[in-house]
PDB file of C-alpha atoms in Angstrom:
ATOM      1  CA  UNK A   5      59.021-132.394  66.844  1.00 58.00           C
ATOM      2  CA  UNK A   6      60.674-130.681  69.783  1.00 62.00           C
ATOM      3  CA  UNK A   7      63.273-128.056  68.996  1.00 66.00           C
ATOM      4  CA  UNK A   8      66.795-128.781  70.158  1.00 60.00           C
ATOM      5  CA  UNK A   9      67.860-126.080  72.575  1.00 67.00           C
ATOM      6  CA  UNK A  10      71.417-124.926  72.300  1.00 73.00           C
ATOM      7  CA  UNK A  11      73.521-122.972  74.736  1.00 76.00           C
ATOM      8  CA  UNK A  12      72.992-119.245  74.113  1.00 83.00           C
ATOM      9  CA  UNK A  13      69.650-119.664  72.254  1.00 89.00           C
ATOM     10  CA  UNK A  14      67.718-117.427  74.617  1.00 92.00           C
ATOM     11  CA  UNK A  15      70.386-114.720  74.637  1.00 94.00           C
ATOM     12  CA  UNK A  16      70.654-114.773  70.839  1.00 94.00           C
ATOM     13  CA  UNK A  17      66.875-114.655  70.462  1.00 94.00           C
ATOM     14  CA  UNK A  18      66.664-111.659  72.780  1.00 95.00           C
ATOM     15  CA  UNK A  19      69.494-109.885  70.915  1.00 96.00           C
ATOM     16  CA  UNK A  20      67.812-110.595  67.547  1.00 95.00           C
ATOM     17  CA  UNK A  21      64.557-109.152  68.872  1.00 97.00           C
ATOM     18  CA  UNK A  22      66.332-105.988  69.971  1.00 97.00           C
ATOM     19  CA  UNK A  23      67.950-105.659  66.516  1.00 96.00           C
ATOM     20  CA  UNK A  24      64.469-105.842  65.020  1.00 96.00           C
ATOM     21  CA  UNK A  25      63.239-103.195  67.452  1.00 97.00           C
ATOM     22  CA  UNK A  26      66.171-100.913  66.562  1.00 97.00           C
ATOM     23  CA  UNK A  27      65.537-101.326  62.840  1.00 96.00           C
ATOM     24  CA  UNK A  28      61.803-100.744  63.316  1.00 96.00           C
ATOM     25  CA  UNK A  29      62.453 -97.628  65.442  1.00 97.00           C
ATOM     26  CA  UNK A  30      64.785 -96.371  62.693  1.00 96.00           C
ATOM     27  CA  UNK A  31      62.081 -96.928  60.108  1.00 95.00           C
ATOM     28  CA  UNK A  32      59.661 -94.874  62.210  1.00 96.00           C
ATOM     29  CA  UNK A  33      62.253 -92.097  62.359  1.00 97.00           C
ATOM     30  CA  UNK A  34      62.559 -92.219  58.555  1.00 96.00           C
ATOM     31  CA  UNK A  35      58.768 -92.021  58.314  1.00 95.00           C
ATOM     32  CA  UNK A  36      58.661 -88.925  60.565  1.00 96.00           C
ATOM     33  CA  UNK A  37      61.324 -87.201  58.452  1.00 97.00           C
ATOM     34  CA  UNK A  38      59.594 -88.204  55.200  1.00 95.00           C
ATOM     35  CA  UNK A  39      56.326 -86.741  56.478  1.00 93.00           C
ATOM     36  CA  UNK A  40      58.017 -83.443  57.287  1.00 95.00           C
ATOM     37  CA  UNK A  41      59.673 -83.419  53.879  1.00 94.00           C
ATOM     38  CA  UNK A  42      56.369 -84.144  52.216  1.00 91.00           C
ATOM     39  CA  UNK A  43      54.501 -81.376  54.009  1.00 91.00           C
ATOM     40  CA  UNK A  44      57.179 -78.830  53.095  1.00 94.00           C
ATOM     41  CA  UNK A  45      57.018 -80.019  49.469  1.00 92.00           C
ATOM     42  CA  UNK A  46      53.224 -79.768  49.487  1.00 90.00           C
ATOM     43  CA  UNK A  47      53.427 -76.232  50.900  1.00 90.00           C
ATOM     44  CA  UNK A  48      55.737 -75.201  48.059  1.00 92.00           C
ATOM     45  CA  UNK A  49      53.515 -76.877  45.485  1.00 90.00           C
ATOM     46  CA  UNK A  50      50.525 -74.960  46.785  1.00 89.00           C
ATOM     47  CA  UNK A  51      52.398 -71.646  46.594  1.00 91.00           C
ATOM     48  CA  UNK A  52      53.546 -72.485  43.043  1.00 92.00           C
ATOM     49  CA  UNK A  53      49.926 -73.169  42.061  1.00 91.00           C
ATOM     50  CA  UNK A  54      47.784 -70.480  43.737  1.00 90.00           C
ATOM     51  CA  UNK A  55      45.008 -70.894  41.145  1.00 93.00           C
ATOM     52  CA  UNK A  56      44.450 -74.584  42.022  1.00 90.00           C
ATOM     53  CA  UNK A  57      41.225 -75.501  43.727  1.00 90.00           C
ATOM     54  CA  UNK A  58      41.351 -77.535  46.919  1.00 87.00           C
ATOM     55  CA  UNK A  59      40.400 -80.727  45.022  1.00 90.00           C
ATOM     56  CA  UNK A  60      42.922 -80.013  42.237  1.00 91.00           C
ATOM     57  CA  UNK A  61      45.615 -79.547  44.860  1.00 87.00           C
ATOM     58  CA  UNK A  62      44.860 -82.809  46.606  1.00 87.00           C
ATOM     59  CA  UNK A  63      44.717 -84.700  43.296  1.00 90.00           C
ATOM     60  CA  UNK A  64      48.058 -83.227  42.205  1.00 90.00           C
ATOM     61  CA  UNK A  65      49.655 -83.977  45.584  1.00 88.00           C
ATOM     62  CA  UNK A  66      48.432 -87.586  45.489  1.00 89.00           C
ATOM     63  CA  UNK A  67      49.930 -87.955  42.013  1.00 91.00           C
ATOM     64  CA  UNK A  68      53.224 -86.476  43.153  1.00 88.00           C
ATOM     65  CA  UNK A  69      53.282 -88.647  46.280  1.00 87.00           C
ATOM     66  CA  UNK A  70      52.779 -91.738  44.128  1.00 90.00           C
ATOM     67  CA  UNK A  71      56.008 -90.882  42.273  1.00 90.00           C
ATOM     68  CA  UNK A  72      58.123 -90.416  45.396  1.00 88.00           C
ATOM     69  CA  UNK A  73      60.857 -92.876  46.354  1.00 88.00           C
ATOM     70  CA  UNK A  74      59.230 -94.637  49.286  1.00 87.00           C
ATOM     71  CA  UNK A  75      62.485 -96.379  50.131  1.00 90.00           C
ATOM     72  CA  UNK A  76      64.887 -93.418  50.221  1.00 92.00           C
ATOM     73  CA  UNK A  77      67.612 -93.764  52.820  1.00 93.00           C
ATOM     74  CA  UNK A  78      67.517 -91.607  55.942  1.00 96.00           C
ATOM     75  CA  UNK A  79      70.462 -89.465  54.843  1.00 96.00           C
ATOM     76  CA  UNK A  80      68.678 -88.759  51.531  1.00 96.00           C
ATOM     77  CA  UNK A  81      65.486 -87.863  53.400  1.00 96.00           C
ATOM     78  CA  UNK A  82      67.380 -85.522  55.724  1.00 98.00           C
ATOM     79  CA  UNK A  83      69.090 -83.813  52.796  1.00 97.00           C
ATOM     80  CA  UNK A  84      65.815 -83.482  50.865  1.00 96.00           C
ATOM     81  CA  UNK A  85      64.011 -82.122  53.902  1.00 97.00           C
ATOM     82  CA  UNK A  86      66.696 -79.452  54.318  1.00 97.00           C
ATOM     83  CA  UNK A  87      66.352 -78.705  50.615  1.00 97.00           C
ATOM     84  CA  UNK A  88      62.584 -78.394  51.052  1.00 96.00           C
ATOM     85  CA  UNK A  89      63.174 -75.880  53.855  1.00 96.00           C
ATOM     86  CA  UNK A  90      65.390 -73.914  51.519  1.00 96.00           C
ATOM     87  CA  UNK A  91      62.800 -73.846  48.715  1.00 95.00           C
ATOM     88  CA  UNK A  92      61.915 -70.256  47.794  1.00 96.00           C
ATOM     89  CA  UNK A  93      58.347 -70.238  49.126  1.00 94.00           C
ATOM     90  CA  UNK A  94      59.213 -71.869  52.421  1.00 95.00           C
ATOM     91  CA  UNK A  95      62.316 -69.710  52.879  1.00 96.00           C
ATOM     92  CA  UNK A  96      60.306 -66.544  52.160  1.00 95.00           C
ATOM     93  CA  UNK A  97      57.729 -67.323  54.821  1.00 94.00           C
ATOM     94  CA  UNK A  98      60.371 -68.446  57.336  1.00 94.00           C
ATOM     95  CA  UNK A  99      62.366 -65.239  56.839  1.00 95.00           C
ATOM     96  CA  UNK A 100      59.410 -63.072  57.911  1.00 95.00           C
ATOM     97  CA  UNK A 101      58.480 -64.891  61.151  1.00 95.00           C
ATOM     98  CA  UNK A 102      60.737 -65.083  64.202  1.00 96.00           C
ATOM     99  CA  UNK A 103      59.182 -68.335  65.464  1.00 96.00           C
ATOM    100  CA  UNK A 104      59.619 -69.970  62.061  1.00 96.00           C
ATOM    101  CA  UNK A 105      63.246 -68.812  61.960  1.00 96.00           C
ATOM    102  CA  UNK A 106      63.784 -70.512  65.340  1.00 96.00           C
ATOM    103  CA  UNK A 107      62.102 -73.705  64.086  1.00 96.00           C
ATOM    104  CA  UNK A 108      64.190 -73.661  60.921  1.00 96.00           C
ATOM    105  CA  UNK A 109      67.329 -73.383  63.013  1.00 96.00           C
ATOM    106  CA  UNK A 110      66.177 -76.271  65.208  1.00 97.00           C
ATOM    107  CA  UNK A 111      65.895 -78.459  62.107  1.00 98.00           C
ATOM    108  CA  UNK A 112      69.653 -78.423  61.686  1.00 96.00           C
ATOM    109  CA  UNK A 113      70.101 -79.918  65.168  1.00 97.00           C
ATOM    110  CA  UNK A 114      67.299 -82.464  64.716  1.00 98.00           C
ATOM    111  CA  UNK A 115      68.703 -83.485  61.361  1.00 98.00           C
ATOM    112  CA  UNK A 116      72.186 -84.059  62.724  1.00 98.00           C
ATOM    113  CA  UNK A 117      70.857 -86.106  65.639  1.00 98.00           C
ATOM    114  CA  UNK A 118      68.772 -88.208  63.220  1.00 98.00           C
ATOM    115  CA  UNK A 119      71.797 -88.742  60.964  1.00 98.00           C
ATOM    116  CA  UNK A 120      73.925 -89.976  63.887  1.00 97.00           C
ATOM    117  CA  UNK A 121      71.194 -92.300  65.128  1.00 97.00           C
ATOM    118  CA  UNK A 122      70.761 -93.629  61.574  1.00 96.00           C
ATOM    119  CA  UNK A 123      74.452 -94.434  61.455  1.00 95.00           C
ATOM    120  CA  UNK A 124      74.233 -96.293  64.762  1.00 94.00           C
ATOM    121  CA  UNK A 125      71.195 -98.190  63.507  1.00 95.00           C
ATOM    122  CA  UNK A 126      73.063 -99.160  60.327  1.00 92.00           C
ATOM    123  CA  UNK A 127      76.019-100.441  62.325  1.00 90.00           C
ATOM    124  CA  UNK A 128      73.702-102.811  64.144  1.00 93.00           C
ATOM    125  CA  UNK A 129      71.576-103.736  61.123  1.00 90.00           C
ATOM    126  CA  UNK A 130      74.600-104.743  59.018  1.00 89.00           C
ATOM    127  CA  UNK A 131      76.068-107.228  61.467  1.00 90.00           C
ATOM    128  CA  UNK A 132      75.225-110.776  62.426  1.00 91.00           C
ATOM    129  CA  UNK A 133      74.934-112.203  65.933  1.00 94.00           C
ATOM    130  CA  UNK A 134      76.994-115.058  67.317  1.00 92.00           C
ATOM    131  CA  UNK A 135      77.368-116.824  70.670  1.00 93.00           C
ATOM    132  CA  UNK A 136      80.840-117.371  72.025  1.00 92.00           C
ATOM    133  CA  UNK A 137      82.395-117.776  75.468  1.00 92.00           C
ATOM    134  CA  UNK A 138      79.030-117.237  77.171  1.00 93.00           C
ATOM    135  CA  UNK A 139      78.338-113.926  75.434  1.00 95.00           C
ATOM    136  CA  UNK A 140      76.515-112.561  72.397  1.00 96.00           C
ATOM    137  CA  UNK A 141      78.617-110.699  69.829  1.00 95.00           C
ATOM    138  CA  UNK A 142      77.877-108.605  66.792  1.00 94.00           C
ATOM    139  CA  UNK A 143      80.182-109.483  63.959  1.00 93.00           C
ATOM    140  CA  UNK A 144      81.116-108.128  60.592  1.00 88.00           C
ATOM    141  CA  UNK A 145      82.465-111.010  58.550  1.00 80.00           C
ATOM    142  CA  UNK A 146      85.386-111.304  56.243  1.00 80.00           C
ATOM    143  CA  UNK A 147      87.477-109.521  55.204  1.00 84.00           C
ATOM    144  CA  UNK A 148      87.059-107.349  58.325  1.00 79.00           C
ATOM    145  CA  UNK A 149      86.456-110.006  60.975  1.00 85.00           C
ATOM    146  CA  UNK A 150      85.334-107.445  63.556  1.00 90.00           C
ATOM    147  CA  UNK A 151      83.543-108.464  66.733  1.00 92.00           C
ATOM    148  CA  UNK A 152      81.823-106.404  69.423  1.00 93.00           C
ATOM    149  CA  UNK A 153      80.082-107.674  72.549  1.00 95.00           C
ATOM    150  CA  UNK A 154      76.347-106.969  72.615  1.00 96.00           C
ATOM    151  CA  UNK A 155      75.010-104.860  75.487  1.00 95.00           C
ATOM    152  CA  UNK A 156      71.305-105.206  76.237  1.00 96.00           C
ATOM    153  CA  UNK A 157      71.373-101.821  77.986  1.00 97.00           C
ATOM    154  CA  UNK A 158      73.002-100.110  74.993  1.00 96.00           C
ATOM    155  CA  UNK A 159      70.467-101.673  72.615  1.00 97.00           C
ATOM    156  CA  UNK A 160      67.523-100.590  74.795  1.00 98.00           C
ATOM    157  CA  UNK A 161      69.002 -97.099  75.176  1.00 97.00           C
ATOM    158  CA  UNK A 162      69.269 -96.838  71.382  1.00 97.00           C
ATOM    159  CA  UNK A 163      65.674 -97.988  70.891  1.00 98.00           C
ATOM    160  CA  UNK A 164      64.537 -95.336  73.408  1.00 98.00           C
ATOM    161  CA  UNK A 165      66.701 -92.602  71.886  1.00 98.00           C
ATOM    162  CA  UNK A 166      65.423 -93.227  68.365  1.00 98.00           C
ATOM    163  CA  UNK A 167      61.832 -93.358  69.619  1.00 97.00           C
ATOM    164  CA  UNK A 168      62.230 -90.108  71.542  1.00 98.00           C
ATOM    165  CA  UNK A 169      63.705 -88.331  68.508  1.00 98.00           C
ATOM    166  CA  UNK A 170      60.891 -89.626  66.310  1.00 97.00           C
ATOM    167  CA  UNK A 171      58.346 -88.159  68.731  1.00 97.00           C
ATOM    168  CA  UNK A 172      60.302 -84.897  68.891  1.00 97.00           C
ATOM    169  CA  UNK A 173      60.299 -84.598  65.076  1.00 97.00           C
ATOM    170  CA  UNK A 174      56.580 -85.418  64.972  1.00 95.00           C
ATOM    171  CA  UNK A 175      55.846 -82.677  67.532  1.00 95.00           C
ATOM    172  CA  UNK A 176      58.135 -80.315  65.621  1.00 96.00           C
ATOM    173  CA  UNK A 177      56.287 -81.045  62.370  1.00 94.00           C
ATOM    174  CA  UNK A 178      52.922 -80.386  64.035  1.00 93.00           C
ATOM    175  CA  UNK A 179      54.144 -77.055  65.428  1.00 93.00           C
ATOM    176  CA  UNK A 180      55.639 -76.086  62.073  1.00 94.00           C
ATOM    177  CA  UNK A 181      52.397 -77.019  60.296  1.00 90.00           C
ATOM    178  CA  UNK A 182      50.354 -74.685  62.452  1.00 89.00           C
ATOM    179  CA  UNK A 183      52.573 -71.762  61.433  1.00 91.00           C
ATOM    180  CA  UNK A 184      53.053 -72.355  57.687  1.00 88.00           C
ATOM    181  CA  UNK A 185      50.249 -73.989  57.370  1.00 80.00           C
ATOM    182  CA  UNK A 186      50.619 -77.252  55.491  1.00 76.00           C
ATOM    183  CA  UNK A 187      48.608 -77.758  52.301  1.00 75.00           C
ATOM    184  CA  UNK A 188      48.044 -81.521  52.093  1.00 74.00           C
ATOM    185  CA  UNK A 189      44.792 -82.742  53.634  1.00 71.00           C
ATOM    186  CA  UNK A 190      46.674 -85.835  54.841  1.00 72.00           C
ATOM    187  CA  UNK A 191      47.680 -84.356  58.209  1.00 71.00           C
ATOM    188  CA  UNK A 192      49.123 -86.038  61.283  1.00 75.00           C
ATOM    189  CA  UNK A 193      48.693 -84.005  64.466  1.00 76.00           C
ATOM    190  CA  UNK A 194      51.014 -85.105  67.256  1.00 76.00           C
ATOM    191  CA  UNK A 195      50.452 -84.085  70.879  1.00 74.00           C
ATOM    192  CA  UNK A 196      52.077 -85.059  74.129  1.00 70.00           C
TER     193      UNK A 196
END
């Protein structure tokens, strides 16, 4: 059976696809932050357990990873990553190396940028799309009844901005991991 085409279908479909791309990009950003948090946590675990063999360490880290909240919100991940930076073993190593001090300072900026992009992603992800007067709108229903016109350029800019920050955090994590170094065998090396 042929689908009935309605006025605005193509525009709504395109806007829905961009929402999906924004949400997916945001999930990738969360993944990059979670990986950084994990590697800092693994570094601290390794320093807390200097007697552990390499296989004991990996087994313990796999067990700990299995107990992590895989679905933590971005703001929680950012807070926990900052806390992992402030853990005694990480802070001790960072305090003795000028490059690590610089990287630690950069985390504050990266974290704030990620938080702001997460908020923008949430604003888009918690709305619904409508077609009215030849335009696509994002709406928040009752009791607020707010409506904002959708901009394809703004959506695409947000997708690009989130993707660029994700790459920046991945490169940052790789650089940090060469200086600490990270203890988990599950390593992701990012290059440009």
